[in-house]
Each structure stands twice: as C-alpha cells, then as structure tokens.
Short mmCIF file of C-alpha atoms in Angstrom, two decimals:
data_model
loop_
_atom_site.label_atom_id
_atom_site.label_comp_id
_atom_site.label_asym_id
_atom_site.label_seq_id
_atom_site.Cartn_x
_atom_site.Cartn_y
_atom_site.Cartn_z
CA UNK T 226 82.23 -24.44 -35.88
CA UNK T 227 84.46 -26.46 -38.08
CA UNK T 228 87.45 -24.64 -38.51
CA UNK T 229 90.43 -25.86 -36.24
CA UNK T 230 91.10 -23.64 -33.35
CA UNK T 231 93.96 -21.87 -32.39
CA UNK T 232 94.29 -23.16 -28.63
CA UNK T 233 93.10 -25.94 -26.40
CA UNK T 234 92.28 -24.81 -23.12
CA UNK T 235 92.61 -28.31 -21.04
CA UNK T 236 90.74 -27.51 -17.58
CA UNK T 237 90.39 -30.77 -15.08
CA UNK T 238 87.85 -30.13 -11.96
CA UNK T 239 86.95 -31.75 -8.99
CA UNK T 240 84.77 -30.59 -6.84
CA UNK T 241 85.58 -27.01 -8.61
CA UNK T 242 82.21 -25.28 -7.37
CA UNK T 243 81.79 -21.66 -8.51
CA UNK T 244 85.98 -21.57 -9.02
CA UNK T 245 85.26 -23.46 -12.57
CA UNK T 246 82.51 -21.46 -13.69
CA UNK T 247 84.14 -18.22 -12.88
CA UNK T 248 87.17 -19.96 -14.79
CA UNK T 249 85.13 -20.14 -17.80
CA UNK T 250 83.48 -16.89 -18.00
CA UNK T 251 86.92 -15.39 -17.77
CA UNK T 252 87.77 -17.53 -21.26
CA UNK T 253 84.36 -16.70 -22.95
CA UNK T 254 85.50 -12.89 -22.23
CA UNK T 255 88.97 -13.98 -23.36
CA UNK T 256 90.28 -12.18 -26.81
CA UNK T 257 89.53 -14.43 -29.37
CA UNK T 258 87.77 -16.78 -27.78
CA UNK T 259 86.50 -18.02 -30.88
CA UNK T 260 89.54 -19.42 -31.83
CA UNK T 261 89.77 -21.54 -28.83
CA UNK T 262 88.40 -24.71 -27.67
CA UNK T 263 87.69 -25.31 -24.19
CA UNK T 264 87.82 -28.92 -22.55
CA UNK T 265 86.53 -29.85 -18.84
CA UNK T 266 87.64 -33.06 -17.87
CA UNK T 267 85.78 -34.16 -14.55
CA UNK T 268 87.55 -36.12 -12.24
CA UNK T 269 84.23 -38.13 -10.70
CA UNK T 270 83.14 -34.62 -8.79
CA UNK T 271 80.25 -34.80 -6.72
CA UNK T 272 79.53 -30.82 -5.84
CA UNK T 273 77.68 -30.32 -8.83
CA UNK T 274 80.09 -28.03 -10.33
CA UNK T 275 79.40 -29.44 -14.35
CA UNK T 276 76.03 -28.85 -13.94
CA UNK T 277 75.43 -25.31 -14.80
CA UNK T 278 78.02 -24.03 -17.06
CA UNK T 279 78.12 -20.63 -18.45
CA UNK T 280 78.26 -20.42 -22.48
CA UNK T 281 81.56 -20.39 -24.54
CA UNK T 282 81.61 -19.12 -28.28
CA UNK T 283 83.05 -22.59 -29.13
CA UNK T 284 80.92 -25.46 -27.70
CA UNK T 285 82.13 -26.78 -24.14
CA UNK T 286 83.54 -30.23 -24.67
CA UNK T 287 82.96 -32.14 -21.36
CA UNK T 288 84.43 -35.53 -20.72
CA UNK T 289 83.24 -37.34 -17.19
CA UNK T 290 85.49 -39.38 -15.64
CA UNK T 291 83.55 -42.42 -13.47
CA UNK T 292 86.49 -42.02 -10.85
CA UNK T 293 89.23 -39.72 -10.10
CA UNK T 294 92.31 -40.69 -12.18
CA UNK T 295 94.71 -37.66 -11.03
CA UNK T 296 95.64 -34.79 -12.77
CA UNK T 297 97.85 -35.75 -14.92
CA UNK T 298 96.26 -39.01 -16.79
CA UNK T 299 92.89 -36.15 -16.95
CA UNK T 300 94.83 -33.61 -18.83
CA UNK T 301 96.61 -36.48 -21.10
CA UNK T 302 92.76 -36.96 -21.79
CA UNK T 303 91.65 -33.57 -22.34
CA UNK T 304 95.00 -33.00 -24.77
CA UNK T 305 93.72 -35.97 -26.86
CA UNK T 306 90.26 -35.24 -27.42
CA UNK T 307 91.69 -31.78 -29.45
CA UNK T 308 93.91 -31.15 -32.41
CA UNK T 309 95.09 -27.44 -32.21
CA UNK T 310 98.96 -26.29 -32.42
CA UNK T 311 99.13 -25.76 -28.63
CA UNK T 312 97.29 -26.83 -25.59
CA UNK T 313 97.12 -24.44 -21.98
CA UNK T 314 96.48 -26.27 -19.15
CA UNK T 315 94.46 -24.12 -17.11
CA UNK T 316 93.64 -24.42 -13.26
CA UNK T 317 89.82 -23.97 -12.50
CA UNK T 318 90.61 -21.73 -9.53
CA UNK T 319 92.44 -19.10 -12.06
CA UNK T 320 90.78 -16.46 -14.33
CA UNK T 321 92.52 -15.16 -17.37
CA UNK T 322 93.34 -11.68 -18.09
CA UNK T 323 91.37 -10.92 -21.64
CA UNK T 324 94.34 -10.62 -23.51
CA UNK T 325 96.14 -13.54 -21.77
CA UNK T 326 96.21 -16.31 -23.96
CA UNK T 327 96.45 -14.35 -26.89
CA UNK T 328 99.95 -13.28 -25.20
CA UNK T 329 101.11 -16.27 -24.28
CA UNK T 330 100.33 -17.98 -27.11
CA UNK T 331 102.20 -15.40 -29.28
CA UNK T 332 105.60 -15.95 -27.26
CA UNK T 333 104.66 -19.24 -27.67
CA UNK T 334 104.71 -19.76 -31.29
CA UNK T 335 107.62 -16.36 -31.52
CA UNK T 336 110.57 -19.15 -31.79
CA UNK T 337 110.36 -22.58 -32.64
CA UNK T 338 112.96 -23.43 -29.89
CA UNK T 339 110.42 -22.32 -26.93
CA UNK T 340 108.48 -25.36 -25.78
CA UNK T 341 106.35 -23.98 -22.69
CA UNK T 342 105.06 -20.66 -21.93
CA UNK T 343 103.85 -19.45 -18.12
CA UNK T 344 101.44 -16.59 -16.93
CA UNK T 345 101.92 -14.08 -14.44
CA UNK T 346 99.93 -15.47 -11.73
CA UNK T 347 98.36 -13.08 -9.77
CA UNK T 348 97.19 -13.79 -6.05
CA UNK T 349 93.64 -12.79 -4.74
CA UNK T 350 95.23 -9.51 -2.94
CA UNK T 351 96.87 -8.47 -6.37
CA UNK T 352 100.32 -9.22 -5.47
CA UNK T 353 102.05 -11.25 -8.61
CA UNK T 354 102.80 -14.85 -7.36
CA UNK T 355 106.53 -16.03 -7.05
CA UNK T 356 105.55 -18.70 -9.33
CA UNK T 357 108.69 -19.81 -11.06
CA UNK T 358 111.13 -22.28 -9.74
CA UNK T 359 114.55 -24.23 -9.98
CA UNK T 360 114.72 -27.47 -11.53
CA UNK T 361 115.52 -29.73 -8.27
CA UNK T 362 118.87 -31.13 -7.83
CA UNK T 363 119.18 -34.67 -5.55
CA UNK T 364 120.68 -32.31 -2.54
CA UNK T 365 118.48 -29.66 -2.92
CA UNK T 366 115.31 -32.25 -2.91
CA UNK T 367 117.01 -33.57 -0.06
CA UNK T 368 117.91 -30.47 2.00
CA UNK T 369 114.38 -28.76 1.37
CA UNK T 370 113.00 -31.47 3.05
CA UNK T 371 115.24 -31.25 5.79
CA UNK T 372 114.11 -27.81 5.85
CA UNK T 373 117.37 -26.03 5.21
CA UNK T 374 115.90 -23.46 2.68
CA UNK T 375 114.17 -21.73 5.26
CA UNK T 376 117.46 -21.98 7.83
CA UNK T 377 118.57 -20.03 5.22
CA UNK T 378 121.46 -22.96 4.31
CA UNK T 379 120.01 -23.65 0.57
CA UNK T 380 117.96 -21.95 -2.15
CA UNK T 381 114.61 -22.36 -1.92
CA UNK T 382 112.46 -24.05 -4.74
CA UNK T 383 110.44 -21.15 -5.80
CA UNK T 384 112.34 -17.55 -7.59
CA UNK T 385 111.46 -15.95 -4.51
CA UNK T 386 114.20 -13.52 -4.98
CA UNK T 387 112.88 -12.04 -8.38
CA UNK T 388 109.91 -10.34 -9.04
CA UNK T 389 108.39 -12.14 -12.27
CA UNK T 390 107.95 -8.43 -14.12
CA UNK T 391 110.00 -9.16 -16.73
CA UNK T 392 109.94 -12.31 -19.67
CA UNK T 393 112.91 -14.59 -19.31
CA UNK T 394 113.40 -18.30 -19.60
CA UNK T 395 113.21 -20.18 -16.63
CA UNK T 396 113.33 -23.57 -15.62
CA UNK T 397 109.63 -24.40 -14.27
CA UNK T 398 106.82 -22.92 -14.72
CA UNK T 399 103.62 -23.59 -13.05
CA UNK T 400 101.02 -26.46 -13.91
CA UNK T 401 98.32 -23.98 -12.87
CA UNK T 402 98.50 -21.94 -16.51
CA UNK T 403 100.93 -23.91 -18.20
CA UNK T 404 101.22 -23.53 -22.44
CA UNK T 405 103.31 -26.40 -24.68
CA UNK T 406 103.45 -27.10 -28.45
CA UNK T 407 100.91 -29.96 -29.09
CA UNK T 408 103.82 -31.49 -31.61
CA UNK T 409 105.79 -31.39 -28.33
CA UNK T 410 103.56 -32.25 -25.99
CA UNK T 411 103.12 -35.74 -28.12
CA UNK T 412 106.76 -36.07 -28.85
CA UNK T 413 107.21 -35.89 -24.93
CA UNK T 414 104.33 -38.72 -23.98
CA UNK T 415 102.35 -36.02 -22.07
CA UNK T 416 102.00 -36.39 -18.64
CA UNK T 417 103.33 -38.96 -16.58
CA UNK T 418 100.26 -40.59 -15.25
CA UNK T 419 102.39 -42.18 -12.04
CA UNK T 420 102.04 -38.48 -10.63
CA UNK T 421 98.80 -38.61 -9.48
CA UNK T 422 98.74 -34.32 -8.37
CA UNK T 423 102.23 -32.74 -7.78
CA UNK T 424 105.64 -32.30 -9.37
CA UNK T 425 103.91 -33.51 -12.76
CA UNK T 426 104.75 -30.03 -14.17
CA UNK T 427 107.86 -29.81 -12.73
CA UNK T 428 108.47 -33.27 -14.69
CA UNK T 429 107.14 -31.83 -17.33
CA UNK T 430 109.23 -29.06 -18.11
CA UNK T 431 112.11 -30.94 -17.39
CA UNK T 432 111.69 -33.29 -19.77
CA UNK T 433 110.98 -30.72 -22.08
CA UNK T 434 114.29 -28.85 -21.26
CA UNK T 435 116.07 -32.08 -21.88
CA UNK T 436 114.47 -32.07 -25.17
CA UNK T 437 116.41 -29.12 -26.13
CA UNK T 438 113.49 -26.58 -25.73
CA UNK T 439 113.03 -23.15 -23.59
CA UNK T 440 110.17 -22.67 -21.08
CA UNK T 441 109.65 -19.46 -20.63
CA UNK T 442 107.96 -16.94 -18.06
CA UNK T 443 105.52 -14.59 -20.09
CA UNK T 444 104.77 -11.38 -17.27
CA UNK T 445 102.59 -9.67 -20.02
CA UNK T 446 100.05 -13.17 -19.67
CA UNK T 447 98.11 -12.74 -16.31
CA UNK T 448 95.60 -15.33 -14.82
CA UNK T 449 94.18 -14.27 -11.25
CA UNK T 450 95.49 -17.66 -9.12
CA UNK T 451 93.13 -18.77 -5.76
CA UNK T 452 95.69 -21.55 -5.02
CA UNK T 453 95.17 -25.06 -3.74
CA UNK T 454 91.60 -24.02 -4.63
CA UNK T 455 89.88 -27.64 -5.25
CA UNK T 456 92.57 -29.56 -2.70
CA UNK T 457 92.03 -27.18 0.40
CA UNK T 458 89.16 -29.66 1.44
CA UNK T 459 91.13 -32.77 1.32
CA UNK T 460 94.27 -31.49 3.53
CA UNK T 461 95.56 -34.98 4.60
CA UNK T 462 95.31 -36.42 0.93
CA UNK T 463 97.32 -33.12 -0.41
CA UNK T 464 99.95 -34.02 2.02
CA UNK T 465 99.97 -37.51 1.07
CA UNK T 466 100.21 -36.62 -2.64
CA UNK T 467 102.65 -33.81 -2.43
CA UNK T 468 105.12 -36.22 -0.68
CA UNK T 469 104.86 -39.62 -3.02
CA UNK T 470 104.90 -37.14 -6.03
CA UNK T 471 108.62 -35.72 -4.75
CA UNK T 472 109.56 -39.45 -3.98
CA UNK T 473 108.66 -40.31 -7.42
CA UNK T 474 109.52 -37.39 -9.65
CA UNK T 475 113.56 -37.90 -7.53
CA UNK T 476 113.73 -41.65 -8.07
CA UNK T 477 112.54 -40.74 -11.91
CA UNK T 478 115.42 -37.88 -12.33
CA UNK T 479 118.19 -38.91 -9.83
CA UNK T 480 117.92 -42.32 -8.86
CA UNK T 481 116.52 -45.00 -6.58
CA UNK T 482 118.85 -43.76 -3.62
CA UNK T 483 117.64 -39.93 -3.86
CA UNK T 484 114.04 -41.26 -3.65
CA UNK T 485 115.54 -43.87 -0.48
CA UNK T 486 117.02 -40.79 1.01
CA UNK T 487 114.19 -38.29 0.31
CA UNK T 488 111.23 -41.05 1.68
CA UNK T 489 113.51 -41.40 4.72
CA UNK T 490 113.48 -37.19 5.14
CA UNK T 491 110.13 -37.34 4.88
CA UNK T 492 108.96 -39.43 7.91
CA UNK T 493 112.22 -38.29 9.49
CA UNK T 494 112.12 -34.31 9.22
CA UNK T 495 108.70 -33.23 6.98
CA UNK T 496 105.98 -34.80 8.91
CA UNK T 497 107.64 -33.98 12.34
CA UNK T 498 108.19 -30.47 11.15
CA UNK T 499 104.05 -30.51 10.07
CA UNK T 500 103.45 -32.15 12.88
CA UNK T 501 105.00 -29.60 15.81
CA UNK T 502 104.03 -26.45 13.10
CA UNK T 503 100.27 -28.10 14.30
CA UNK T 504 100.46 -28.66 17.41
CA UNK T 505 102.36 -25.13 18.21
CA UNK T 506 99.23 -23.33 16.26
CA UNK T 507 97.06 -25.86 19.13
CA UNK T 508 95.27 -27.15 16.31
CA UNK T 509 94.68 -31.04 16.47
CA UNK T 510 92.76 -31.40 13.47
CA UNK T 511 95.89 -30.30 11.34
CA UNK T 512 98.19 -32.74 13.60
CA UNK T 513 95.19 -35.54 12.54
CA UNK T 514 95.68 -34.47 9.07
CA UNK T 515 99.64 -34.86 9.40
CA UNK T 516 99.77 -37.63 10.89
CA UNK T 517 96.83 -39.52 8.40
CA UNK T 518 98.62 -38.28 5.38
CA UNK T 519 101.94 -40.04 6.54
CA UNK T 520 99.62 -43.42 7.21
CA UNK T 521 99.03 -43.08 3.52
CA UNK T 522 102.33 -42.69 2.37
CA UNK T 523 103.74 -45.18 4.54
CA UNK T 524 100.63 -47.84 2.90
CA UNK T 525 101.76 -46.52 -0.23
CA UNK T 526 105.57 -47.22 -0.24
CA UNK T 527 105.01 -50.80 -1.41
CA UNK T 528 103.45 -49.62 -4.59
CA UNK T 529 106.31 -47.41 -5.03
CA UNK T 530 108.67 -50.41 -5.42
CA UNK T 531 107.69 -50.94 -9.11
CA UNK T 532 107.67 -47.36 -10.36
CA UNK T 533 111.33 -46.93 -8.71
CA UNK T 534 112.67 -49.63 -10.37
CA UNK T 535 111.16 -48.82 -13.83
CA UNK T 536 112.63 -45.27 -13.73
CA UNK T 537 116.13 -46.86 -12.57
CA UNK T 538 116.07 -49.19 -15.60
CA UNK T 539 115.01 -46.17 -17.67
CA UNK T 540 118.24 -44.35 -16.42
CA UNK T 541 120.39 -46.94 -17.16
CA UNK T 542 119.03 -47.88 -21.07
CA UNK T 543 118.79 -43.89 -21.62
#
C-alpha cells in the first residue's frame, strides 16, 4: 500500500511474549485497520516475542533495537519512521476494542485545540481502570511520597474519585493508549529521552497543556489493560525507574530543590515504606528487590547532577 495512513500505532516491546501478539491481532481486527500503520520497536528482547507475528492488513514495520534505550527514545523512533496526522502509542499488554481507534481518533481530530486523546482502559476483571490523573504540584510530589495520600491528608495522583464513564478533559492521560497530533507531537520534541520508563507521559501531556492544547479522556475508546505487563519480571529495576523518573520529571517542572526534597523522601519515607510493606507480607525476596532498587538509585544520583542542572537553566531562559 502506498496511500498514507490515517494512524500510527507506535508499540515498543520487551520481552512482550504472547501480550504483543495478542496486541496485534486486536489491531488487525481493529475498524479500519487498513488505514493504519503499525510499528514494533524492540527494545533488545530476548523471549522471542518478534518472532512469530500474526498478519496486519498494512505490512508490520519492525525496527530492532541492539540494546534497550527506554521507552521513551523507542517511541521517538517508532513516531519517526511514519508520516500520518496522528500517532497512538499503544502498550503491548493492551488490546483494542474494534471500534477504538476509530473513536479516539475522531475526538481527536473533532477540534483543533485537543492535543491528546486517552482510552478507557479496562482491567482483566472488566472493571474500567482509574486511569486519569492530576498534573503533580511540588507538595503534592512531595507529600505522595511521604505517603500522605493514603493517610488521607492529600489527593491522590490518580481520579480515583470519578468513574471515567463520561468524556471530559483532563490533565494526564495514560502512556499505555495515549493519541497526539503528529504536527504536535514534533512541535513538542517528542519524548524526553532522560525518562528512561515512567512519568514520560505525564511530561508529556504537560508540556502539551502548556502548549495551549486539551488532553482529553475518550470513555467511548476501550483497550483491555494487563498492567505492568512486560516490567512485572524486573521488580527491582521498576522500582529503580519509577523513582529517578519522579526525581527527574520534579527537577524538570519545579526545580532543583523539589527534586533535592523528593530524592531525600525517597530513601527517607518510599523505600522504608516498601521495605516494612515486604517484610510485614514475610516476603524477603520483595525486601531484596526494595532494597536493590534503592542501590540503583543511590549509584544513579551522580548522573542526575547534569540533567538537574540542564532543566534549572531551562527554567530560568524559559
């Protein structure tokens, strides 16, 4: 086929097993699936999981990564090798509703002000995910980490409180099925490669909000969500990632002393917190995990340094 497609479905895998190729048979039964491209970017896996791919009507492009450069820098790659007016970047442990992307991609393209559409994500036991969040303020990075959402003392990240049945614009929406403009998308820079897994949609959309566009929640767009599906195996590294991205993604957005405060909450409260939620659940292989993951960050905190200081400088000329 030579005509330009409609959509770019972006998927990056590692280690995705059976969860990518039940991915893609969910887009080759997709509405339209003609009019969409599909790209798998592999992130260096080693399970096999590009081997065997089931057929699309458009031919699978498949770009393999030597090493595992992160999510983000992997979908920058998969959004260049396309040209279509808007790119979805899809999880490999989701599977699309048929009439999803045709539905998202209308409310998409509806007004020219909306920059990023989201799916209803719906969990294996059919309840719809609380998906949606708040874009994080310096206190309330701080104070989740401190744990004082779930004392009840401060909001907590997630819409937990509404019931995502409805289309309204929101602040974040998940990276798991997440839609933008292409013209955006480009205008933006993509994703920041500095987060390697973590917080680079919530970056994301706030950059795009700052740009003067919506991101909206689409409930009529549905994509079946495993969660964590390709990290569960790599538990201490998850940890580890989860906690530089938040470091990172407040010293880019509120300063170098929210990301001094927030790396200081996280050896102080998060990986004690982990750490006693282990050992009271008398598992030590969790409290291994734990306590491996904060190794990592803590040999990671020089490398930091330069990334800190670029965003402050980036504050201060912006």
């Amino acid at each position: 086929m030579t005509d330009r497609p409609a959509l770019d479905v972006v998927i990056v895998n590692w280690n995705g097993g059976g969860l990518l190729r039940a991915c893609l048979t969910s887009l080759a039964a997709a509405q339209d699936a003609a009019a969409v491209q599909v790209t798998v970017v592999d992130n260096a896996s080693t399970d096999g999981s590009i081997e065997t791919l089931p057929a699309l009507p458009r031919p699978l492009r498949l770009i393999r990564n030597a090493t595992n450069l992160g999510f983000g820098r992997a979908c920058d790659q998969g959004a260049a090798a396309g040209d279509a007016p808007a790119i979805l970047f899809l999880n490999p442990d989701t599977q699309v509703a048929p009439d999803a992307l045709g539905v998202a991609l209308a409310a998409l393209m509806a007004d020219p002000r909306t920059g990023i559409v989201g799916a209803r994500l719906v969990e294996p036991d059919g309840r719809t995910a609380r998906s949606c969040a708040r874009t994080p303020s310096a206190l309330g990075l701080l104070g989740r980490a401190l744990a004082l959402d779930r004392l009840g003392l401060l909001r907590p990240h997630f819409l937990l409180e509404w019931d995502h049945a409805a289309d309204r614009a929101v602040d974040q929406v998940m990276g798991a099925f997440l839609m933008i403009r292409r013209d955006l998308f480009r205008m933006l820079g993509g994703f920041d490669p500095r987060f390697f897994v973590y917080w680079e949609d919530a970056d994301l959309c706030a950059r795009t909000r700052a740009a003067g566009f919506s991101v909206r929640h689409v409930a009529g767009a549905v994509a079946r969500h495993l969660g964590q599906g390709t990290t569960r195996q790599v538990r201490a590294r998850r940890l580890f990632y989860f906690l530089r991205s938040q470091i990172l993604y407040a010293g880019k957005h509120h300063g170098v002393a929210a990301a001094l405060a927030l790396t200081a909450a996280s050896f102080g409260a998060q990986v004690p917190l982990r750490l006693a939620l282990a050992l009271a659940r008398r598992s030590p292989g969790e409290a291994a995990e734990v306590l491996r993951a904060a190794g990592l960050l803590a040999a990671a905190l020089p490398g930091l340094v330069p990334d800190l200081l670029g965003s402050a400088r980036a504050r201060a000329a912006g």
